[in-house]
Coordinates of C-alpha atoms and ligand atoms in Angstrom, one line a residue:
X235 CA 9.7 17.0 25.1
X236 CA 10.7 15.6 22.1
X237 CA 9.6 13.3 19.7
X238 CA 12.9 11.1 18.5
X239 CA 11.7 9.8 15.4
X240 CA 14.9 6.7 15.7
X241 CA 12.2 5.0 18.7
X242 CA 8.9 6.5 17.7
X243 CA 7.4 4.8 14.6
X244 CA 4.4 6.5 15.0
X245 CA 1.4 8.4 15.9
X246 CA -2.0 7.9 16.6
X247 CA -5.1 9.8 17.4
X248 CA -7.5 8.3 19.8
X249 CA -11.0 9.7 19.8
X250 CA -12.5 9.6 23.2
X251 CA -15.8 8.5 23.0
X252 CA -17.5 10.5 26.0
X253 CA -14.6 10.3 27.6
X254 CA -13.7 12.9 29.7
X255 CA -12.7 16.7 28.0
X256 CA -9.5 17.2 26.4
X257 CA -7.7 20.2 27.5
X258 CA -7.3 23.7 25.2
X259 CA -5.2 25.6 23.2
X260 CA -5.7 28.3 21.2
X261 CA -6.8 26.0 18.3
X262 CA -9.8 24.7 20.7
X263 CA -9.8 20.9 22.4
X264 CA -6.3 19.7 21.4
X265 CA -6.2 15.6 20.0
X266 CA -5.4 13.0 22.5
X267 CA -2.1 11.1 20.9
X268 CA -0.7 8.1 21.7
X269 CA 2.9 7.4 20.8
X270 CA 3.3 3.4 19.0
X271 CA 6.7 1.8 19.5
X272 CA 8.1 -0.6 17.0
X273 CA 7.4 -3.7 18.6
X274 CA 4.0 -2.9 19.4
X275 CA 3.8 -1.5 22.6
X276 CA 1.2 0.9 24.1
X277 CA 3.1 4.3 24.3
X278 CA 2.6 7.1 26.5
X279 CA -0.2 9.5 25.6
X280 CA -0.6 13.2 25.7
X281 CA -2.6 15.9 24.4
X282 CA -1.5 18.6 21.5
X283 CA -2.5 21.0 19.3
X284 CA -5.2 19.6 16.5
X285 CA -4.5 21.9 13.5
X286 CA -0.9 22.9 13.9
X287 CA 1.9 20.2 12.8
X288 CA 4.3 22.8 13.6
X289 CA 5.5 23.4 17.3
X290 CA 6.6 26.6 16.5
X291 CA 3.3 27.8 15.3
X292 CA 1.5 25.8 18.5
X293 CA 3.5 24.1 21.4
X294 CA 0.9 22.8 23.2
X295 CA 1.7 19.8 25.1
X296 CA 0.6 17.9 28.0
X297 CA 0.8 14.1 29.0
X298 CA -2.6 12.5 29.4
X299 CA -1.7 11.9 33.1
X300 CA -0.3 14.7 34.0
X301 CA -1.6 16.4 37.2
X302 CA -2.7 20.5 36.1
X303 CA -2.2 22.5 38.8
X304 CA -4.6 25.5 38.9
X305 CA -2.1 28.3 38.5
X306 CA -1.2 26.3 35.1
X307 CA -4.6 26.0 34.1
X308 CA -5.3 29.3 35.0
X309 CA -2.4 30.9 33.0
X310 CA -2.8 28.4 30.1
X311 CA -7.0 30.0 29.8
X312 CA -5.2 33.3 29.8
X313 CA -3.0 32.2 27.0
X314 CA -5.6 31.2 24.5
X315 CA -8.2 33.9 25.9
X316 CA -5.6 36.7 24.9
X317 CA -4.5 34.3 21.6
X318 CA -8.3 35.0 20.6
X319 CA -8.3 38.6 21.1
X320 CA -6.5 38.8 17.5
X321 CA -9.3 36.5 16.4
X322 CA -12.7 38.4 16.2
X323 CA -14.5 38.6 13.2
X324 CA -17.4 40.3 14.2
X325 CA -14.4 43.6 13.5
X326 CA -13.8 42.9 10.8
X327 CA -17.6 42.6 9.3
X328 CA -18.0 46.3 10.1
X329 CA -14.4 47.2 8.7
X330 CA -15.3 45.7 5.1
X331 CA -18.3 47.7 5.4
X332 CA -16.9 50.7 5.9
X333 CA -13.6 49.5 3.3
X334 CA -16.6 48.7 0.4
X335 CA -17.8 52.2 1.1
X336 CA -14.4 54.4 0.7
X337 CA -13.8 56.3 -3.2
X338 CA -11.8 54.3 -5.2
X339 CA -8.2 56.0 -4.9
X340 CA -9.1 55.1 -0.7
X341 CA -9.0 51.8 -0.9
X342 CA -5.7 50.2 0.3
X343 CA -4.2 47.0 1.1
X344 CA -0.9 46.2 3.2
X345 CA 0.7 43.1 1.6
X346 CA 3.3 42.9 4.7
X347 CA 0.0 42.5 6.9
X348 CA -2.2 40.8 4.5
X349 CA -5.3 43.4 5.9
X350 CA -7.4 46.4 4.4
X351 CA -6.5 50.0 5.6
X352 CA -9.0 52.2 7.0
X353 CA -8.1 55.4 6.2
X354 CA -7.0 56.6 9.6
X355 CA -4.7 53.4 9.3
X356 CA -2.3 54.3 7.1
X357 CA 0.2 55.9 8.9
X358 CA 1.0 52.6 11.0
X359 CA 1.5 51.0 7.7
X360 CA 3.6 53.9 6.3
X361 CA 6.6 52.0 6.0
X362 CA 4.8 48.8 4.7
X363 CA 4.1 47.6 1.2
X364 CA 0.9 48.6 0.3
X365 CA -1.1 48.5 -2.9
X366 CA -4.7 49.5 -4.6
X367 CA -7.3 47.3 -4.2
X368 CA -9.6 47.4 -7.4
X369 CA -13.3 46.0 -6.6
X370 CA -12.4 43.3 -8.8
X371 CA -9.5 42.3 -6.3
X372 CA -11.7 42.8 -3.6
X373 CA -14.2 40.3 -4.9
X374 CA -11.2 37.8 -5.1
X375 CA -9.4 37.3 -1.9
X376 CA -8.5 34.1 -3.2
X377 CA -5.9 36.1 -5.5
X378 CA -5.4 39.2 -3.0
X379 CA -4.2 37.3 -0.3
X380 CA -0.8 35.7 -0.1
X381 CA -1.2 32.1 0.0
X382 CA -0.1 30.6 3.5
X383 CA 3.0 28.4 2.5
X384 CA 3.8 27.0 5.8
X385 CA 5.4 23.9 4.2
X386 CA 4.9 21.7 7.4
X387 CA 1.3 22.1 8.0
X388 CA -0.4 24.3 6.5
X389 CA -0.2 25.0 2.8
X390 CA -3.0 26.4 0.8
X391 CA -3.2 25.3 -2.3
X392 CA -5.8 27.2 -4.4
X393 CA -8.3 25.7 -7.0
X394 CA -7.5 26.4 -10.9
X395 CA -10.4 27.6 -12.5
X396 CA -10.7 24.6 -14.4
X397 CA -11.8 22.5 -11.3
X398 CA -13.9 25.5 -9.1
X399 CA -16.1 25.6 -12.4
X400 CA -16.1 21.7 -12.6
X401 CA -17.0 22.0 -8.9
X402 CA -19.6 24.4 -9.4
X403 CA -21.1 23.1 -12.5
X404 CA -21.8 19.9 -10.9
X405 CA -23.0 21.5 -7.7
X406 CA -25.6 23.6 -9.4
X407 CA -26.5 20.7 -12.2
X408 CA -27.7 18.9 -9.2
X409 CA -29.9 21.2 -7.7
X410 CA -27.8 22.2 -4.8
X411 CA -28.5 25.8 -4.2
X412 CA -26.3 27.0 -0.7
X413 CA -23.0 25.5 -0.3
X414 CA -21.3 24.8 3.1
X415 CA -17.4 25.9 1.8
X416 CA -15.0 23.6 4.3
X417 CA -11.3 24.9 3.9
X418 CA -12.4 26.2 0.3
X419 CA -12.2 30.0 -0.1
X420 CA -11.7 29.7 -4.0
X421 CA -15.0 28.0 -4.3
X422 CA -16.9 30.5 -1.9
X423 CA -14.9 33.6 -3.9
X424 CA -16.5 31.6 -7.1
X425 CA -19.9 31.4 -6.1
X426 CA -20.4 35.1 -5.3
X427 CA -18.7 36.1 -9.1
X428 CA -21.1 33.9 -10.3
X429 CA -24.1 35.7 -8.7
X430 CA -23.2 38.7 -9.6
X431 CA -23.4 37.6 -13.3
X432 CA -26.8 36.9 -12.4
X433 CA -27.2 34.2 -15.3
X434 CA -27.6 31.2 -13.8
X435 CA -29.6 30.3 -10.2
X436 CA -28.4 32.1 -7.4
X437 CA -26.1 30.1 -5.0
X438 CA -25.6 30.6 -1.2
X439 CA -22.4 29.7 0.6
X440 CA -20.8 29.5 3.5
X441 CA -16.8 29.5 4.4
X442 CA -15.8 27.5 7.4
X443 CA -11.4 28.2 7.6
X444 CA -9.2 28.6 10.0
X445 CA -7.6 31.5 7.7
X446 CA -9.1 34.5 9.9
X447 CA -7.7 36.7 7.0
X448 CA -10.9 35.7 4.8
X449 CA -13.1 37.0 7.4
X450 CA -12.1 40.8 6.4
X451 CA -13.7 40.2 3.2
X452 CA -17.0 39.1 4.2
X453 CA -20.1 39.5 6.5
X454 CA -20.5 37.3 9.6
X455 CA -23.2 35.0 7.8
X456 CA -20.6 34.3 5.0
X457 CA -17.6 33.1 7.0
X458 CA -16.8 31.7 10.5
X459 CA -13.3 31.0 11.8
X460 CA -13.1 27.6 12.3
X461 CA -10.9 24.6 12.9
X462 CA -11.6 21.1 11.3
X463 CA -10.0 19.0 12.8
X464 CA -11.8 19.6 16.0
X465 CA -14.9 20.8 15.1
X466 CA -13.9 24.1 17.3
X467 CA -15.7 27.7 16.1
X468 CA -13.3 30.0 17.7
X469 CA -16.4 32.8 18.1
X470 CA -18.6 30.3 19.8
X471 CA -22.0 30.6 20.0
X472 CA -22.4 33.1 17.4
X473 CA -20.9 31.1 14.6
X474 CA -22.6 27.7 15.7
X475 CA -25.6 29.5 15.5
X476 CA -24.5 31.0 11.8
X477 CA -24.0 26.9 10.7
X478 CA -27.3 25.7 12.0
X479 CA -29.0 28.8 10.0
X480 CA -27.2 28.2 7.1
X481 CA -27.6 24.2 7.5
X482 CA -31.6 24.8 7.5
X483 CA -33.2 24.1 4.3
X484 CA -36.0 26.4 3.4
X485 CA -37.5 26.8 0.2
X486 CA -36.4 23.7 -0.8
X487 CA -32.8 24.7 -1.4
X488 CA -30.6 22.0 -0.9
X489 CA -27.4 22.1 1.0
X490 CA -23.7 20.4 0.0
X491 CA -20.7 20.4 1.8
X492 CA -17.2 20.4 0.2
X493 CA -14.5 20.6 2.2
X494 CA -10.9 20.3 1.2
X495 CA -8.3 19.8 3.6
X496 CA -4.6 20.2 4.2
X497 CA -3.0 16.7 2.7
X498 CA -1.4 16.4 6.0
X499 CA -4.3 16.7 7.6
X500 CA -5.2 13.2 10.0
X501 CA -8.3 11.6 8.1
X502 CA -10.1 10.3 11.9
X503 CA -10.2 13.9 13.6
X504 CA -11.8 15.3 9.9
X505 CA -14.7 12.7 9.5
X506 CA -15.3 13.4 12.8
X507 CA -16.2 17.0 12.2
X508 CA -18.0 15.9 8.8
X509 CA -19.9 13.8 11.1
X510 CA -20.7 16.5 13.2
X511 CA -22.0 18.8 10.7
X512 CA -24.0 16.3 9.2
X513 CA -25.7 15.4 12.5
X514 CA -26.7 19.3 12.9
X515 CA -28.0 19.4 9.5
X516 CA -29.6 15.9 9.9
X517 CA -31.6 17.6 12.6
X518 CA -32.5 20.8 10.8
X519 CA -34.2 18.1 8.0
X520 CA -38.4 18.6 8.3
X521 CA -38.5 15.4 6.8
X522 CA -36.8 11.7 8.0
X523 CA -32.9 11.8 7.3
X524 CA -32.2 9.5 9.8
X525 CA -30.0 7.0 7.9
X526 CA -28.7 10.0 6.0
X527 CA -25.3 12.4 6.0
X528 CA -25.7 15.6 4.4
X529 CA -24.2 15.4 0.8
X530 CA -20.7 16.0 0.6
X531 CA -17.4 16.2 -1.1
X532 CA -14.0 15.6 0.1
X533 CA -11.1 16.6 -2.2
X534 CA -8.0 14.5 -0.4
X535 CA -5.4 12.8 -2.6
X536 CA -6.4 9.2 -3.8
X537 CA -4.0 7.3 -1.6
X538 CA -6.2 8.1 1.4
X539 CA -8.9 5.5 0.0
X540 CA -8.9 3.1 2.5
X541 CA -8.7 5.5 5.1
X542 CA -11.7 7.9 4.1
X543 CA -14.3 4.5 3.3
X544 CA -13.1 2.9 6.4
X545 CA -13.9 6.7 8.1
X546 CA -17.1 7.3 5.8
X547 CA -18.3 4.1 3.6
X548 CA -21.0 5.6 1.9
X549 CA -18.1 7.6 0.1
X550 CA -16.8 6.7 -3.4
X551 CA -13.9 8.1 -5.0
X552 CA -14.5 9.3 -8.3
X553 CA -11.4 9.5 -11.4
X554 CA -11.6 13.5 -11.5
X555 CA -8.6 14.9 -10.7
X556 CA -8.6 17.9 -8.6
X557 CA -5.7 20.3 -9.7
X558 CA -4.3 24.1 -8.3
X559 CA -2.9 26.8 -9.4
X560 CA 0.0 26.9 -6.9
X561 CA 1.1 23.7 -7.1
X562 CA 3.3 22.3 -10.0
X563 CA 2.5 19.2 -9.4
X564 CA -1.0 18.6 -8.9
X565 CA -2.5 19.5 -12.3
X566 CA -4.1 17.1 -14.4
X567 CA -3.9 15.7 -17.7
X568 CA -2.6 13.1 -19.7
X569 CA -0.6 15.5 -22.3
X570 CA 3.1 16.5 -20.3
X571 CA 1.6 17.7 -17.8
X572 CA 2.1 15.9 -14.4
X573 CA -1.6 14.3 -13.5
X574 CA -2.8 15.1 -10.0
X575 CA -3.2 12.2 -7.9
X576 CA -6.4 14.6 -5.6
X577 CA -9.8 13.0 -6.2
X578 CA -13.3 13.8 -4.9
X579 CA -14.8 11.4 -2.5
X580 CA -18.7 11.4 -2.1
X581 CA -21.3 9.9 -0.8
X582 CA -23.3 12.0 -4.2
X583 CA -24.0 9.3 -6.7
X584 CA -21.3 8.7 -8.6
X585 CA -23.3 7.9 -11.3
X586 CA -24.9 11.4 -11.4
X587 CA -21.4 13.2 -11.5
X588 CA -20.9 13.7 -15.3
X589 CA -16.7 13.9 -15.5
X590 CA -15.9 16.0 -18.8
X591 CA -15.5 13.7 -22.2
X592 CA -12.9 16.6 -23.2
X593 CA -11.1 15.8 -20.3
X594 CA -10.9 11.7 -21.1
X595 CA -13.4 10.8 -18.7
X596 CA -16.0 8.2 -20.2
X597 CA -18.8 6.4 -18.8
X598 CA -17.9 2.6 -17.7
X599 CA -21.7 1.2 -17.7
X600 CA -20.8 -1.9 -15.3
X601 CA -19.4 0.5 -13.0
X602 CA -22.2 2.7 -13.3
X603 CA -19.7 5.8 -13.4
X604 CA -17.4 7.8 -15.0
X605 CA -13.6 6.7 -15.3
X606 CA -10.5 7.6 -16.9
X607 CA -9.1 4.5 -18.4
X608 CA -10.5 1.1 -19.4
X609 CA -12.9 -1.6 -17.7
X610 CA -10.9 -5.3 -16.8
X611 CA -13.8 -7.5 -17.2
X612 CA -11.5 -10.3 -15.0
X613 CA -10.7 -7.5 -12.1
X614 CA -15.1 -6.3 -12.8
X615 CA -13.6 -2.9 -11.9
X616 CA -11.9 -0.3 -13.5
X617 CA -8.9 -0.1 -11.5
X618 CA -7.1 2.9 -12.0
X619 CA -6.2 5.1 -9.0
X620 CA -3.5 6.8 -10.5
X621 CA -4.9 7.7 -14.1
X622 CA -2.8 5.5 -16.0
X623 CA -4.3 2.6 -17.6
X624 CA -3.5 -0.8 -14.8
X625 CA -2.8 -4.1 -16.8
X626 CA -3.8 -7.2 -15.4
X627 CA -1.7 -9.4 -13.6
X628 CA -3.2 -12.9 -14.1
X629 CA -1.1 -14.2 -11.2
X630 CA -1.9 -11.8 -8.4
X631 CA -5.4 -12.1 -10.0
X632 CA -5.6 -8.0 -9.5
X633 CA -4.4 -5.2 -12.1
X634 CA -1.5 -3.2 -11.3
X635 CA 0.0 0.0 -12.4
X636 CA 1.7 -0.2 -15.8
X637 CA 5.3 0.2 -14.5
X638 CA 4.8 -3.1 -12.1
X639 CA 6.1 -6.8 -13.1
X640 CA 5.3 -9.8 -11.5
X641 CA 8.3 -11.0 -9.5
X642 CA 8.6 -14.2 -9.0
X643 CA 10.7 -14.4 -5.8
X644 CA 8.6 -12.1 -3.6
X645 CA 5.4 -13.7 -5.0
X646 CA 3.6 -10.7 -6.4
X647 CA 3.7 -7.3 -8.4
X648 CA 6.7 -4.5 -7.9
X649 CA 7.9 -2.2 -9.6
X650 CA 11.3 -3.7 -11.3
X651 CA 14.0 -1.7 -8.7
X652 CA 12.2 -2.9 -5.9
X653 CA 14.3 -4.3 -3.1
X654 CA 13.8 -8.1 -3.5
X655 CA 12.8 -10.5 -1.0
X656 CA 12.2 -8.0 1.7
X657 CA 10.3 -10.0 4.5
X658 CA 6.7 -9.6 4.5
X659 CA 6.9 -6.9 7.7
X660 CA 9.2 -4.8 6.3
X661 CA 6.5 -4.7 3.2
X662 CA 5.9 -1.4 2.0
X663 CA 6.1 2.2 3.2
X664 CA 6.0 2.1 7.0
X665 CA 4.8 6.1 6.6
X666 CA 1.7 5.7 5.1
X667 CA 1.1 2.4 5.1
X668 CA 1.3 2.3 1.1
X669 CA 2.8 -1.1 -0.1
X670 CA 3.9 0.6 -3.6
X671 CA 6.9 2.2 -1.9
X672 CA 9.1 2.3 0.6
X673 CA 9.7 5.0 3.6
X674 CA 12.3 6.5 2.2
X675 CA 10.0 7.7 -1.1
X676 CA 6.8 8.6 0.6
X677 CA 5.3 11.3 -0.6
X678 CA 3.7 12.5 2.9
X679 CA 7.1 11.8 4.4
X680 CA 7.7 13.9 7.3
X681 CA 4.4 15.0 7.7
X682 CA 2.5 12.0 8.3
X683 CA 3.1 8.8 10.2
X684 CA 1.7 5.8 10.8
X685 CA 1.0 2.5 12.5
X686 CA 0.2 0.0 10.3
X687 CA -1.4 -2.3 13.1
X688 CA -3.3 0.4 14.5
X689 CA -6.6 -1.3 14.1
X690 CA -5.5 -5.0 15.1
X691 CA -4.0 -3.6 18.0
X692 CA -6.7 -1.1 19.7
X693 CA -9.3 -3.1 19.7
X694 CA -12.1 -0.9 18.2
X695 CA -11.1 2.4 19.4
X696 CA -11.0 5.1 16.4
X697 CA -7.7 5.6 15.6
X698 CA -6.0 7.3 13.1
X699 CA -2.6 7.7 11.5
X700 CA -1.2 10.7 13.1
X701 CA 1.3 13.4 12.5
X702 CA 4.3 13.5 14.5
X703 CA 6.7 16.7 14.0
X704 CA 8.4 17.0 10.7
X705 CA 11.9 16.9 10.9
X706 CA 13.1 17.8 7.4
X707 CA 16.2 20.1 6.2
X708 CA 15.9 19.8 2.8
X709 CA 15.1 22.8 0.7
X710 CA 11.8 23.3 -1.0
X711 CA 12.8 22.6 -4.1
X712 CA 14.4 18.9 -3.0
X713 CA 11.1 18.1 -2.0
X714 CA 9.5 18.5 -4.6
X715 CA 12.0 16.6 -6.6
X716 CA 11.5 13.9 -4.5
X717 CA 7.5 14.2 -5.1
X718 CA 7.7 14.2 -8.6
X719 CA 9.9 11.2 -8.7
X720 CA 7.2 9.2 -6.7
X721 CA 4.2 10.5 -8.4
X722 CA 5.5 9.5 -12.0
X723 CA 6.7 6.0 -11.3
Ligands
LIG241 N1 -8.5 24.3 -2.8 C1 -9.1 25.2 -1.9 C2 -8.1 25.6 -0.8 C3 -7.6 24.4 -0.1 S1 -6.1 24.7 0.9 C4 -9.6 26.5 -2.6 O1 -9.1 26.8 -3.7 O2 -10.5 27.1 -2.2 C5 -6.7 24.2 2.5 C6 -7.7 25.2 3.1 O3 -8.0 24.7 4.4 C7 -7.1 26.6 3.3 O4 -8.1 27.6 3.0 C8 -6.7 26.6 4.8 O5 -6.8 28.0 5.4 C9 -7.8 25.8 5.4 N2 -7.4 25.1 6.7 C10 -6.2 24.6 7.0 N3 -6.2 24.0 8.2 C11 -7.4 24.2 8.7 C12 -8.1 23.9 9.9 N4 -7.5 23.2 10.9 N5 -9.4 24.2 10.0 C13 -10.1 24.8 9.0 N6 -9.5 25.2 7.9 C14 -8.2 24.9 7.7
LIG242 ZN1 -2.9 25.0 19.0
LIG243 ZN1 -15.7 -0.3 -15.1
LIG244 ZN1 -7.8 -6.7 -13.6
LIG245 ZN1 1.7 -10.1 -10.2

C-alpha cells in the first residue's frame, strides 16, 4: 500500500488506552495510525513501524482490521526474532572489555562497519577501511562513530560543546547527580570525560538509543537499546531491570532525564514514553511523588510548543538555544551566524536555569526567567520564540515577529508577501499546523503531517500529528536552502 499524498492530508497516531495489543515489528509494538481525509472523514487505520519514517528501513504494515492468519503471525515473530539476533548487547559488553584490554598498536576500528576489531577479526575486515583507535577516541564515540544521516528519519545531530557543557553545568548546579541520557550520546560521552577529570562531583548516567552501535562502547549498566517512541527495550527484561536500578535514588542522588529526539519525531508517542519512565521512577521515590514527574528536559525545536504543553503542561520552554556541530543551521547567536530555533522544555524551574549573560540571555523579573530579548509590558510576556526581538502590534493586541505588518484586508499580522485574503481554512501551513507559513515552506515538510482538527474531531482520544512517508527528490543541499529561507524570515 501506498500512501498518495494528493487524498491523504494527514496522519494521526491514536494511543489505545488499554485497548487491545498492537502487533510487532522489529522496532517493538508498532503505532496504531489513522489516515484523515480532507473533508474530515474518519480514514482507515492500520498499524506501522514507530521509529522508522522510512519503508525501506521498516515496512511493517497491517490494517487495523485485518484478519492475521497464524502462518503470518508465525513468520512475522520469526522475522523480528532473527531481526534481534544482530541486536544483543550483552556481546558487546564483554567485546569492549576485552577491546580496552588489547596493547595500543591492537586496537582497531572498521569505519565501513562502524565496530571494534578483535584481533582474530581482522581478516574479515581486510579489505575494509580501518583505522587506530587512540583511548581518547575510544572515550568519544560521539566523534568515532559516523553520524547516521538517514535524511528521512533518522538524523543525528550531535551537541556542540558549547551546549553539552551548558547542559551539564546546569545539571550538576542543581544537584542532579545520575543522569538518565534519552537519544543523547554526546551528553553521556561528556559525563564520563568529566569524571575522569575528577574535579567536580561525580555524575552517573545512563544512555537509552536506539543506535545499538553505542552499546560497543560501554557496559550493560551504561546503555540499553531502546526505542522512544514506544517505550520498547529491545533486550527485555534485562534492560527494564537496568532503568528501574538506575531510576532508584540512593544516597540522595538525584535523577534528571534529558532526552532529545529526532525533529521528526511524533510529539504523542514520546510523552508517552516520558510518562512511562516517570511513572517507574515515581515508584522507586521512598518518599510521596505522587503529583510529581521525574525532572526532565526535552530539547525539540520551539515550534513544537503547543504540542509538547498540551502533551506535558508542567513544561516550560526556556530562550536557550540548543545548537550542533553537524548541522549548519542550528547554531545559535545573534552575530552571522544562523540562530537555532531548538529550545529546552522542562518541567525544572525555569527560574533556577541561569542562561549565560555572555550569551545575551538576561533575567526578565515579571517572568521570573531568563530571556533573550525584551519584556512587552502590554503583551506581560516576553514574547520571543524565535530570538528576535517581537514588536507589538496594537491591533492584533499580541507582538509579532519583526518582519510581520499588520494587514488590513486579512485582519491581522503577515509577513508582507503573504498571499492576501486567503480564506480563514486555507490559513497557515496545513503541515504543521503553523499559521506563519504556508505548506509549501514548511520546514518539517515531507516529514511530518498533520490534521489540524485532530482534537475537535476525536473527541478526547490522544492524538498526534503523524508522519506519513516522505516523498521528496530534492537534493540535500535544496533542502537545506529551503530551511534557511524559512528560518530567517
Ligand atoms: N544531540 C544529541 C543527539 C541527538 S540525535 C547528542 O549530541 O547527544 C537523536 C538521537 O536519538 C540519536 O542518538 C539517535 O540514535 C536517537 N534515536 C533516534 N530515534 C530513536 C528512537 N526511536 N528511540 C531511541 N533513540 C532514538
Ligand atoms: Zn519497525
Ligand atoms: Zn518578561
Ligand atoms: Zn506585546
Ligand atoms: Zn497586527
Amino acid at each position: 500500500m501506498d500512501i498518495n499524498e494528493a487524498d491523504i492530508c494527514g496522519l494521526e497516531v491514536i494511543v489505545a488506552e488499554g485497548g487491545k495489543a498492537a502487533p510487532c515489528c522489529p522496532h517493538g509494538p508498532t503505532l496504531l495510525f489513522e489516515k484523515v481525509r480532507k473533508g474530515g472523514e474518519q480514514g482507515r487505520r492500520f498499524y506501522a513501524c514507530s521509529a522508522c519514517r522510512d519503508r525501506k528501513e521498516c515496512n511493517f504494515f497491517q490494517w487495523e482490521d485485518d484478519k492475521v492468519s497464524e502462518a503470518r503471525r508465525l513468520a512475522r515473530e520469526a522475522e523480528n526474532q532473527s531481526k534481534r539476533a544482530t541486536f544483543t548487547t550483552q556481546e558487546d559488553c564483554s567485546r569492549f572489555r576485552k577491546f580496552a584490554a588489547l596493547p595500543p598498536d591492537e586496537k582497531k576500528f572498521c569505519q565501513d562497519c562502524q565496530t571494534l576489531l578483535l584481533p582474530g577479526e581482522r581478516e574479515v575486515h581486510s579489505s575494509h577501511r580501518t583505522t587506530a583507535v587512540s583511548a581518547a577516541q575510544l572515550s568519544r564515540p560521539s566523534v568515532l562513530l559516523r553520524p547516521l544521516d538517514n535524511k528521512k528519519s533518522n538524523a543525528q545531530y550531535l551537541f556542540t560543546d558549547r551546549s553539552a557543557n551548558f547542559l551539564l553545568d546546569t545539571l550538576a548546579g542543581l544537584g542532579f547527580r545520575k543522569v538518565l541520557c534519552v537519544g543523547t550520546p554526546r551528553l553521556q560521552e561528556l559525563i564520563k570525560l568529566r569524571n575522569l577529570e575528577q574535579k567536580r562531583e561525580q555524575m552517573t548516567s545512563l544512555l537509552l538509543d536506539i543506535d545499538f552501535r553505542y552499546s560497543q562502547f560501554y557496559s550493560k549498566n551504561e546503555f540499553c537499546h531502546y526505542n522512544m517512541f514506544n517505550h520498547h527495550f529491545f533486550d527485555g527484561e534485562v534492560s527494564a531491570a537496568v532503568l528501574q536500578a538506575f531510576l532508584t535514588e540512593s544516597k540522595g542522588h538525584k535523577v534528571v532525564m534529558v532526552a532529545d529526539p529526532p525533529f521528526g519525531g511524533l510529539v504523542t508517542p514520546l510523552a508517552n514514553s516520558f510518562s512511562l519512565i516517570s511513572q517507574e521512577w515515581r515508584k522507586l521515590q521512598s518518599s510521596d511523588c505522587s503529583n510529581i514527574d521525574i525532572p526532565m528536559m526535552w530539547i525539540f525545536p520551539y515550534f513544537f510548543e503547543p504540542r509538547i504543553l498540551q502533551s506535558l503542561p508542567s513544561c516550560t520552554m526556556l530562550d536557550y538555544q540548543v545548537d550542533y556541530d553537524n548541522h549548519p543551521l542550528y547554531k545559535h547567536g545573534k552575530t552571522g551566524r544562523k540562530q537555532s530555533p531548538v529550545r529546552v522544555f522542562t518541567n525544572i524551574s525555569p527560574r533556577d536555569i541561569v542562561l549565560p549573560k555572555d550569551e545575551g540571555y538576561r533575567f526578565c523579573s515579571v517572568c521570573q526567567r531568563f530571556v533573550i530579548t525584551k519584556h512587552c509590558a502590554k503583551c506581560n510576556i516576553c514574547p520571543s520564540k524565535d530570538g528576535r526581538e517581537w514588536k507589538h502590534c496594537s491591533t492584533c493586541e499580541k507582538c509579532v515577529k519583526p518582519s510581520w505588518r499588520h494587514c488590513q484586508h486579512c485582519g491581522h499580522c503577515a509577513l508582507p508577501d503573504h498571499p492576501c485574503g486567503d480564506s480563514p481554512a486555507d490559513k497557515g501551513c496545513f503541515n504543521c499546523g503553523s499559521l506563519e507559513h504556508k505548506r509549501k515552506a514548511c520546514l518539517l515538510k515531507d516529514t511530518h503531517r498533520i490534521n489540524r482538527q485532530s482534537n475537535a474531531k476525536s473527541g478526547g482520544k490522544h492524538v498526534s500529528r503523524a508522519l506519513s512517508k516522505p516523498k521528496t527528490k530534492k537534493s540535500g543541499a535544496a533542502r537545506r536552502h529551503k530551511k534557511l529561507a524559512v528560518l530567517s524570515k
